mmCIF file of C-alpha atoms in Angstrom:
data_model
loop_
_atom_site.group_PDB
_atom_site.id
_atom_site.type_symbol
_atom_site.label_atom_id
_atom_site.label_comp_id
_atom_site.label_asym_id
_atom_site.label_seq_id
_atom_site.Cartn_x
_atom_site.Cartn_y
_atom_site.Cartn_z
ATOM 1 C CA MET A 1 -7.820 -3.088 -28.112
ATOM 2 C CA ARG A 2 -7.892 -2.122 -24.503
ATOM 3 C CA LYS A 3 -9.518 1.149 -23.786
ATOM 4 C CA SER A 4 -8.235 3.802 -21.381
ATOM 5 C CA LEU A 5 -10.455 4.702 -18.370
ATOM 6 C CA PRO A 6 -11.266 8.188 -17.205
ATOM 7 C CA PRO A 7 -8.913 9.541 -14.610
ATOM 8 C CA LEU A 8 -11.676 9.526 -11.817
ATOM 9 C CA VAL A 9 -12.725 5.964 -12.639
ATOM 10 C CA VAL A 10 -9.062 4.681 -12.526
ATOM 11 C CA PHE A 11 -8.495 6.486 -9.195
ATOM 12 C CA PHE A 12 -11.502 4.917 -7.478
ATOM 13 C CA VAL A 13 -10.787 1.462 -8.972
ATOM 14 C CA ALA A 14 -7.217 1.698 -7.728
ATOM 15 C CA LEU A 15 -8.424 2.751 -4.383
ATOM 16 C CA PHE A 16 -10.832 -0.239 -4.252
ATOM 17 C CA VAL A 17 -7.950 -2.654 -5.273
ATOM 18 C CA TYR A 18 -5.696 -1.101 -2.607
ATOM 19 C CA THR A 19 -8.346 -1.660 0.064
ATOM 20 C CA GLU A 20 -8.695 -5.302 -0.772
ATOM 21 C CA GLN A 21 -4.963 -5.798 -1.036
ATOM 22 C CA LYS A 22 -4.483 -4.458 2.476
ATOM 23 C CA GLN A 23 -6.500 -7.399 3.580
ATOM 24 C CA GLY A 24 -4.350 -9.717 1.329
ATOM 25 C CA ALA A 25 -7.529 -10.429 -0.695
ATOM 26 C CA ASN A 26 -8.530 -11.089 -4.216
ATOM 27 C CA PHE A 27 -10.637 -7.906 -4.997
ATOM 28 C CA THR A 28 -12.837 -10.055 -7.333
ATOM 29 C CA SER A 29 -13.728 -12.582 -4.748
ATOM 30 C CA LYS A 30 -16.895 -12.433 -2.737
ATOM 31 C CA ASN A 31 -19.510 -14.877 -2.000
ATOM 32 C CA ALA A 32 -21.175 -16.355 -5.036
ATOM 33 C CA THR A 33 -24.702 -17.670 -3.945
ATOM 34 C CA LEU A 34 -27.311 -19.610 -5.616
ATOM 35 C CA GLY A 35 -31.122 -19.691 -4.896
ATOM 36 C CA GLN A 36 -31.891 -19.345 -1.205
ATOM 37 C CA GLY A 37 -28.468 -18.355 -0.112
ATOM 38 C CA SER A 38 -26.719 -21.645 -0.847
ATOM 39 C CA LYS A 39 -23.007 -21.252 -1.719
ATOM 40 C CA ASP A 40 -21.749 -22.401 -5.084
ATOM 41 C CA ASP A 41 -18.160 -23.467 -4.411
ATOM 42 C CA HIS A 42 -17.432 -25.087 -7.651
ATOM 43 C CA PHE A 43 -14.741 -23.553 -9.900
ATOM 44 C CA ASP A 44 -14.119 -23.448 -13.669
ATOM 45 C CA PHE A 45 -10.525 -21.982 -13.857
ATOM 46 C CA MET A 46 -7.846 -20.341 -11.764
ATOM 47 C CA VAL A 47 -6.408 -16.839 -11.602
ATOM 48 C CA TYR A 48 -2.679 -16.734 -10.865
ATOM 49 C CA THR A 49 -1.713 -13.239 -9.559
ATOM 50 C CA GLN A 50 1.710 -11.832 -9.044
ATOM 51 C CA GLN A 51 2.381 -8.410 -7.546
ATOM 52 C CA TRP A 52 5.082 -5.744 -7.588
ATOM 53 C CA PRO A 53 6.004 -5.170 -3.872
ATOM 54 C CA GLU A 54 7.210 -1.636 -4.195
ATOM 55 C CA THR A 55 3.902 -0.499 -5.810
ATOM 56 C CA PHE A 56 1.983 -2.358 -3.071
ATOM 57 C CA ARG A 57 4.067 -0.410 -0.529
ATOM 58 C CA LEU A 58 3.211 2.943 -2.342
ATOM 59 C CA GLN A 59 -0.453 2.074 -2.287
ATOM 60 C CA THR A 60 -0.624 0.835 1.249
ATOM 61 C CA GLY A 61 2.021 2.807 3.302
ATOM 62 C CA PRO A 62 4.233 2.068 6.173
ATOM 63 C CA GLU A 63 2.502 -1.135 7.371
ATOM 64 C CA VAL A 64 4.154 -2.775 4.312
ATOM 65 C CA GLN A 65 7.656 -4.067 4.935
ATOM 66 C CA ILE A 66 9.417 -5.594 1.944
ATOM 67 C CA PRO A 67 11.823 -8.352 3.167
ATOM 68 C CA GLU A 68 15.398 -7.551 2.118
ATOM 69 C CA ASN A 69 15.815 -10.964 0.495
ATOM 70 C CA VAL A 70 12.827 -10.258 -2.030
ATOM 71 C CA THR A 71 14.105 -8.921 -5.228
ATOM 72 C CA GLY A 72 11.487 -9.557 -7.805
ATOM 73 C CA TRP A 73 7.760 -10.075 -8.441
ATOM 74 C CA THR A 74 6.051 -12.011 -5.715
ATOM 75 C CA ILE A 75 2.921 -14.173 -5.594
ATOM 76 C CA HIS A 76 -0.300 -12.592 -4.345
ATOM 77 C CA GLY A 77 -2.380 -15.739 -4.826
ATOM 78 C CA LEU A 78 -3.885 -18.653 -6.789
ATOM 79 C CA TRP A 79 -7.549 -18.290 -6.910
ATOM 80 C CA PRO A 80 -10.091 -20.913 -8.084
ATOM 81 C CA SER A 81 -12.739 -18.905 -10.018
ATOM 82 C CA GLN A 82 -15.877 -19.136 -11.990
ATOM 83 C CA ILE A 83 -16.368 -17.801 -15.594
ATOM 84 C CA LYS A 84 -17.458 -14.234 -15.503
ATOM 85 C CA LYS A 85 -18.683 -14.561 -11.920
ATOM 86 C CA GLU A 86 -17.516 -13.630 -8.525
ATOM 87 C CA ALA A 87 -15.179 -16.412 -7.402
ATOM 88 C CA PRO A 88 -15.910 -18.992 -4.498
ATOM 89 C CA ASN A 89 -14.146 -18.257 -1.204
ATOM 90 C CA PHE A 90 -13.928 -19.685 2.352
ATOM 91 C CA CYS A 91 -15.091 -22.996 1.112
ATOM 92 C CA ASN A 92 -14.272 -25.091 4.145
ATOM 93 C CA SER A 93 -14.007 -23.476 7.544
ATOM 94 C CA SER A 94 -12.649 -26.733 9.150
ATOM 95 C CA TRP A 95 -9.504 -26.472 7.058
ATOM 96 C CA THR A 96 -7.707 -23.908 9.264
ATOM 97 C CA PHE A 97 -4.324 -22.800 8.303
ATOM 98 C CA ASN A 98 -1.469 -24.787 9.858
ATOM 99 C CA GLU A 99 2.047 -23.409 8.992
ATOM 100 C CA SER A 100 3.661 -26.565 10.167
ATOM 101 C CA LEU A 101 2.343 -28.355 7.035
ATOM 102 C CA ILE A 102 4.274 -26.091 4.885
ATOM 103 C CA HIS A 103 7.445 -25.718 6.913
ATOM 104 C CA ASP A 104 9.688 -27.244 4.264
ATOM 105 C CA LEU A 105 8.367 -24.607 1.820
ATOM 106 C CA GLY A 106 9.223 -21.690 4.235
ATOM 107 C CA PRO A 107 12.402 -20.424 2.573
ATOM 108 C CA GLN A 108 10.862 -20.395 -1.022
ATOM 109 C CA LEU A 109 7.648 -18.858 0.484
ATOM 110 C CA SER A 110 9.590 -16.175 2.267
ATOM 111 C CA LEU A 111 11.231 -15.314 -1.055
ATOM 112 C CA TYR A 112 8.605 -15.689 -3.655
ATOM 113 C CA TRP A 113 5.306 -15.464 -1.660
ATOM 114 C CA PRO A 114 6.183 -13.322 1.312
ATOM 115 C CA ASN A 115 4.020 -11.758 4.101
ATOM 116 C CA MET A 116 4.684 -8.087 3.550
ATOM 117 C CA LEU A 117 1.891 -6.713 5.827
ATOM 118 C CA LYS A 118 3.195 -6.346 9.461
ATOM 119 C CA THR A 119 -0.320 -7.014 10.680
ATOM 120 C CA ASN A 120 -1.515 -9.801 8.356
ATOM 121 C CA ASN A 121 -0.555 -13.293 7.561
ATOM 122 C CA LEU A 122 -0.893 -13.513 3.774
ATOM 123 C CA TRP A 123 -0.462 -17.317 3.788
ATOM 124 C CA ALA A 124 -3.223 -17.948 6.268
ATOM 125 C CA HIS A 125 -5.565 -15.631 4.308
ATOM 126 C CA GLU A 126 -4.896 -17.048 0.841
ATOM 127 C CA TRP A 127 -5.333 -20.669 2.119
ATOM 128 C CA THR A 128 -8.481 -20.082 4.093
ATOM 129 C CA LYS A 129 -10.135 -17.856 1.399
ATOM 130 C CA HIS A 130 -8.841 -19.407 -1.814
ATOM 131 C CA GLY A 131 -6.903 -22.561 -1.150
ATOM 132 C CA THR A 132 -9.856 -24.277 0.546
ATOM 133 C CA CYS A 133 -11.791 -23.909 -2.778
ATOM 134 C CA GLY A 134 -9.332 -25.982 -4.700
ATOM 135 C CA ALA A 135 -10.027 -29.282 -3.033
ATOM 136 C CA PRO A 136 -11.626 -31.047 -6.135
ATOM 137 C CA LEU A 137 -8.257 -30.548 -8.150
ATOM 138 C CA ALA A 138 -5.590 -33.044 -6.819
ATOM 139 C CA ALA A 139 -2.758 -30.713 -7.716
ATOM 140 C CA ILE A 140 -3.904 -28.058 -5.178
ATOM 141 C CA HIS A 141 -5.794 -30.292 -2.769
ATOM 142 C CA GLY A 142 -4.481 -29.642 0.759
ATOM 143 C CA GLU A 143 -2.348 -26.925 2.133
ATOM 144 C CA HIS A 144 1.069 -28.240 0.993
ATOM 145 C CA ASN A 145 -0.076 -28.947 -2.500
ATOM 146 C CA TYR A 146 -1.738 -25.531 -2.806
ATOM 147 C CA PHE A 147 1.391 -23.513 -1.898
ATOM 148 C CA ALA A 148 3.840 -25.781 -3.618
ATOM 149 C CA THR A 149 1.836 -25.417 -6.950
ATOM 150 C CA GLY A 150 1.922 -21.636 -6.384
ATOM 151 C CA LEU A 151 5.607 -21.687 -6.225
ATOM 152 C CA ARG A 152 6.052 -23.748 -9.219
ATOM 153 C CA LEU A 153 3.846 -21.384 -11.249
ATOM 154 C CA ASN A 154 6.026 -18.530 -10.178
ATOM 155 C CA ALA A 155 9.009 -20.266 -11.724
ATOM 156 C CA LYS A 156 7.008 -21.032 -14.915
ATOM 157 C CA TYR A 157 5.469 -17.597 -15.329
ATOM 158 C CA ASN A 158 8.212 -15.258 -14.062
ATOM 159 C CA ILE A 159 7.100 -11.667 -14.659
ATOM 160 C CA THR A 160 10.471 -10.423 -13.346
ATOM 161 C CA GLU A 161 12.344 -12.271 -16.178
ATOM 162 C CA MET A 162 9.761 -11.505 -18.800
ATOM 163 C CA LEU A 163 10.255 -7.865 -18.273
ATOM 164 C CA ALA A 164 14.030 -7.949 -17.741
ATOM 165 C CA THR A 165 14.667 -9.773 -20.943
ATOM 166 C CA ASN A 166 12.912 -6.968 -22.751
ATOM 167 C CA ASN A 167 14.976 -4.314 -21.041
ATOM 168 C CA ILE A 168 12.212 -3.297 -18.786
ATOM 169 C CA MET A 169 13.933 -2.833 -15.386
ATOM 170 C CA PRO A 170 12.905 -1.079 -12.145
ATOM 171 C CA SER A 171 13.813 2.605 -12.278
ATOM 172 C CA ALA A 172 13.223 5.655 -10.211
ATOM 173 C CA ASN A 173 13.461 8.007 -13.233
ATOM 174 C CA LYS A 174 12.405 6.075 -16.457
ATOM 175 C CA ALA A 175 8.881 5.191 -17.320
ATOM 176 C CA TYR A 176 7.811 2.807 -20.050
ATOM 177 C CA ALA A 177 5.423 2.844 -22.771
ATOM 178 C CA TYR A 178 2.276 0.611 -22.172
ATOM 179 C CA LYS A 179 2.680 -1.170 -25.289
ATOM 180 C CA ASP A 180 6.278 -2.218 -24.383
ATOM 181 C CA VAL A 181 5.343 -3.476 -20.892
ATOM 182 C CA GLU A 182 2.108 -5.377 -22.131
ATOM 183 C CA GLY A 183 3.946 -6.730 -25.135
ATOM 184 C CA ALA A 184 6.941 -8.057 -23.026
ATOM 185 C CA ILE A 185 4.356 -10.047 -20.901
ATOM 186 C CA ARG A 186 2.158 -11.218 -23.690
ATOM 187 C CA LYS A 187 4.823 -12.778 -25.939
ATOM 188 C CA ASN A 188 5.850 -14.919 -22.893
ATOM 189 C CA VAL A 189 2.400 -16.071 -22.342
ATOM 190 C CA ASN A 190 1.638 -17.576 -25.815
ATOM 191 C CA ASN A 191 0.114 -14.217 -26.786
ATOM 192 C CA MET A 192 -2.816 -14.956 -24.584
ATOM 193 C CA SER A 193 -4.861 -12.044 -23.035
ATOM 194 C CA PHE A 194 -4.254 -11.264 -19.287
ATOM 195 C CA VAL A 195 -4.980 -8.644 -16.915
ATOM 196 C CA MET A 196 -2.401 -5.969 -15.985
ATOM 197 C CA GLN A 197 -3.239 -3.731 -13.260
ATOM 198 C CA CYS A 198 -1.808 -0.249 -12.252
ATOM 199 C CA TYR A 199 -2.082 1.979 -9.169
ATOM 200 C CA TRP A 200 -2.966 5.595 -10.063
ATOM 201 C CA ASP A 201 -1.091 8.083 -7.920
ATOM 202 C CA LYS A 202 -3.609 11.071 -8.076
ATOM 203 C CA LYS A 203 -1.019 13.569 -6.698
ATOM 204 C CA ALA A 204 1.871 12.615 -8.882
ATOM 205 C CA LYS A 205 -0.658 11.813 -11.863
ATOM 206 C CA LYS A 206 1.291 8.683 -12.707
ATOM 207 C CA GLN A 207 0.521 5.073 -12.831
ATOM 208 C CA TYR A 208 2.509 2.250 -11.374
ATOM 209 C CA ILE A 209 2.439 -1.293 -12.437
ATOM 210 C CA SER A 210 0.934 -3.309 -9.620
ATOM 211 C CA GLN A 211 -0.294 -6.779 -10.563
ATOM 212 C CA VAL A 212 -0.487 -9.259 -13.438
ATOM 213 C CA MET A 213 -3.202 -11.806 -13.453
ATOM 214 C CA LEU A 214 -3.023 -14.909 -15.596
ATOM 215 C CA CYS A 215 -5.917 -17.297 -16.257
ATOM 216 C CA LEU A 216 -5.184 -20.991 -16.112
ATOM 217 C CA ASP A 217 -7.193 -24.165 -16.903
ATOM 218 C CA LYS A 218 -7.155 -27.149 -14.433
ATOM 219 C CA GLN A 219 -3.996 -28.464 -16.131
ATOM 220 C CA PHE A 220 -2.326 -25.134 -15.448
ATOM 221 C CA GLY A 221 -2.356 -24.113 -19.085
ATOM 222 C CA LEU A 222 -2.933 -20.648 -20.166
ATOM 223 C CA LEU A 223 -6.363 -19.382 -21.056
ATOM 224 C CA GLU A 224 -7.657 -16.143 -22.578
ATOM 225 C CA CYS A 225 -8.465 -13.965 -19.720
ATOM 226 C CA ASP A 226 -10.742 -11.731 -21.864
ATOM 227 C CA LYS A 227 -13.103 -14.881 -22.091
ATOM 228 C CA TYR A 228 -13.048 -15.797 -18.407
ATOM 229 C CA LEU A 229 -12.801 -12.616 -16.248
ATOM 230 C CA SER A 230 -15.216 -9.644 -16.115
ATOM 231 C CA GLU A 231 -12.468 -7.360 -15.061
ATOM 232 C CA GLY A 232 -11.124 -4.792 -17.497
ATOM 233 C CA ASP A 233 -7.550 -3.658 -17.845
ATOM 234 C CA LEU A 234 -6.823 -1.227 -15.033
ATOM 235 C CA CYS A 235 -3.812 0.449 -16.661
ATOM 236 C CA TRP A 236 -4.127 3.323 -19.008
ATOM 237 C CA ASN A 237 -2.964 2.427 -22.440
ATOM 238 C CA THR A 238 -2.326 6.094 -23.271
ATOM 239 C CA LYS A 239 -0.045 6.740 -20.445
ATOM 240 C CA THR A 240 3.471 5.565 -19.524
ATOM 241 C CA ILE A 241 3.950 3.025 -16.761
ATOM 242 C CA GLN A 242 6.295 3.585 -13.681
ATOM 243 C CA TYR A 243 8.244 0.489 -12.515
ATOM 244 C CA PRO A 244 9.648 1.707 -9.178
ATOM 245 C CA PRO A 245 12.643 0.160 -7.525
ATOM 246 C CA PHE A 246 12.500 -1.242 -4.051
ATOM 247 C CA GLN A 247 12.854 0.963 -1.033
ATOM 248 C CA TYR A 248 14.094 -1.169 1.904
ATOM 249 C CA ASP A 249 15.303 1.787 4.150
ATOM 250 C CA TYR A 250 12.187 2.760 5.870
ATOM 251 C CA ASN A 251 10.347 1.895 9.135
#
């Protein structure tokens, strides 16, 4: 049973997530160290995170531009992680991002893993911070494999469809019960636990669905996030959830 968080706690957690998302980052990932400052770059599992672009825009502001061809949930990242620890990151500084290596994936990436910050290249960030840590696993070894695998996972674990098939659609007026949103996703992920994050709007006193994080083994099968991640559920289970429609007509 997920516990609801006090309003002040939720606000500051949401603010922290927002700050990290502005950098295109995984808010759980900082350098994990062993002993005399030596980095521990191994990973045990992966966190696959999708985000709702309109909530990201509400959190971040005018520096976010949602491309007009984007109509659903988008990929934030695929993050090699350690059990109940801070994830490894920036594992190989010599593996700089080279967009020409994923040129053939460009149309799909622009649609399902778009750069939405005007001043930041999400692909470069995700590769250098997280992708370089996946080298031991052949399926995500190298820049092309990493992004191609992320795209395949988007098709397999499609949050847009999971919600829509349960009549949960973006709406400017309607809010949804926590149990309905959580249940729509859970039944599509083999009833496994996952992390659902919300952005708390202090002024409006409303929560907006922000991200869904799935935990995957090295064969890309689902894992119980409760057993692998330290993060709690950042959505209040006692409040309704806003699922805002996209706003394209802003500068």
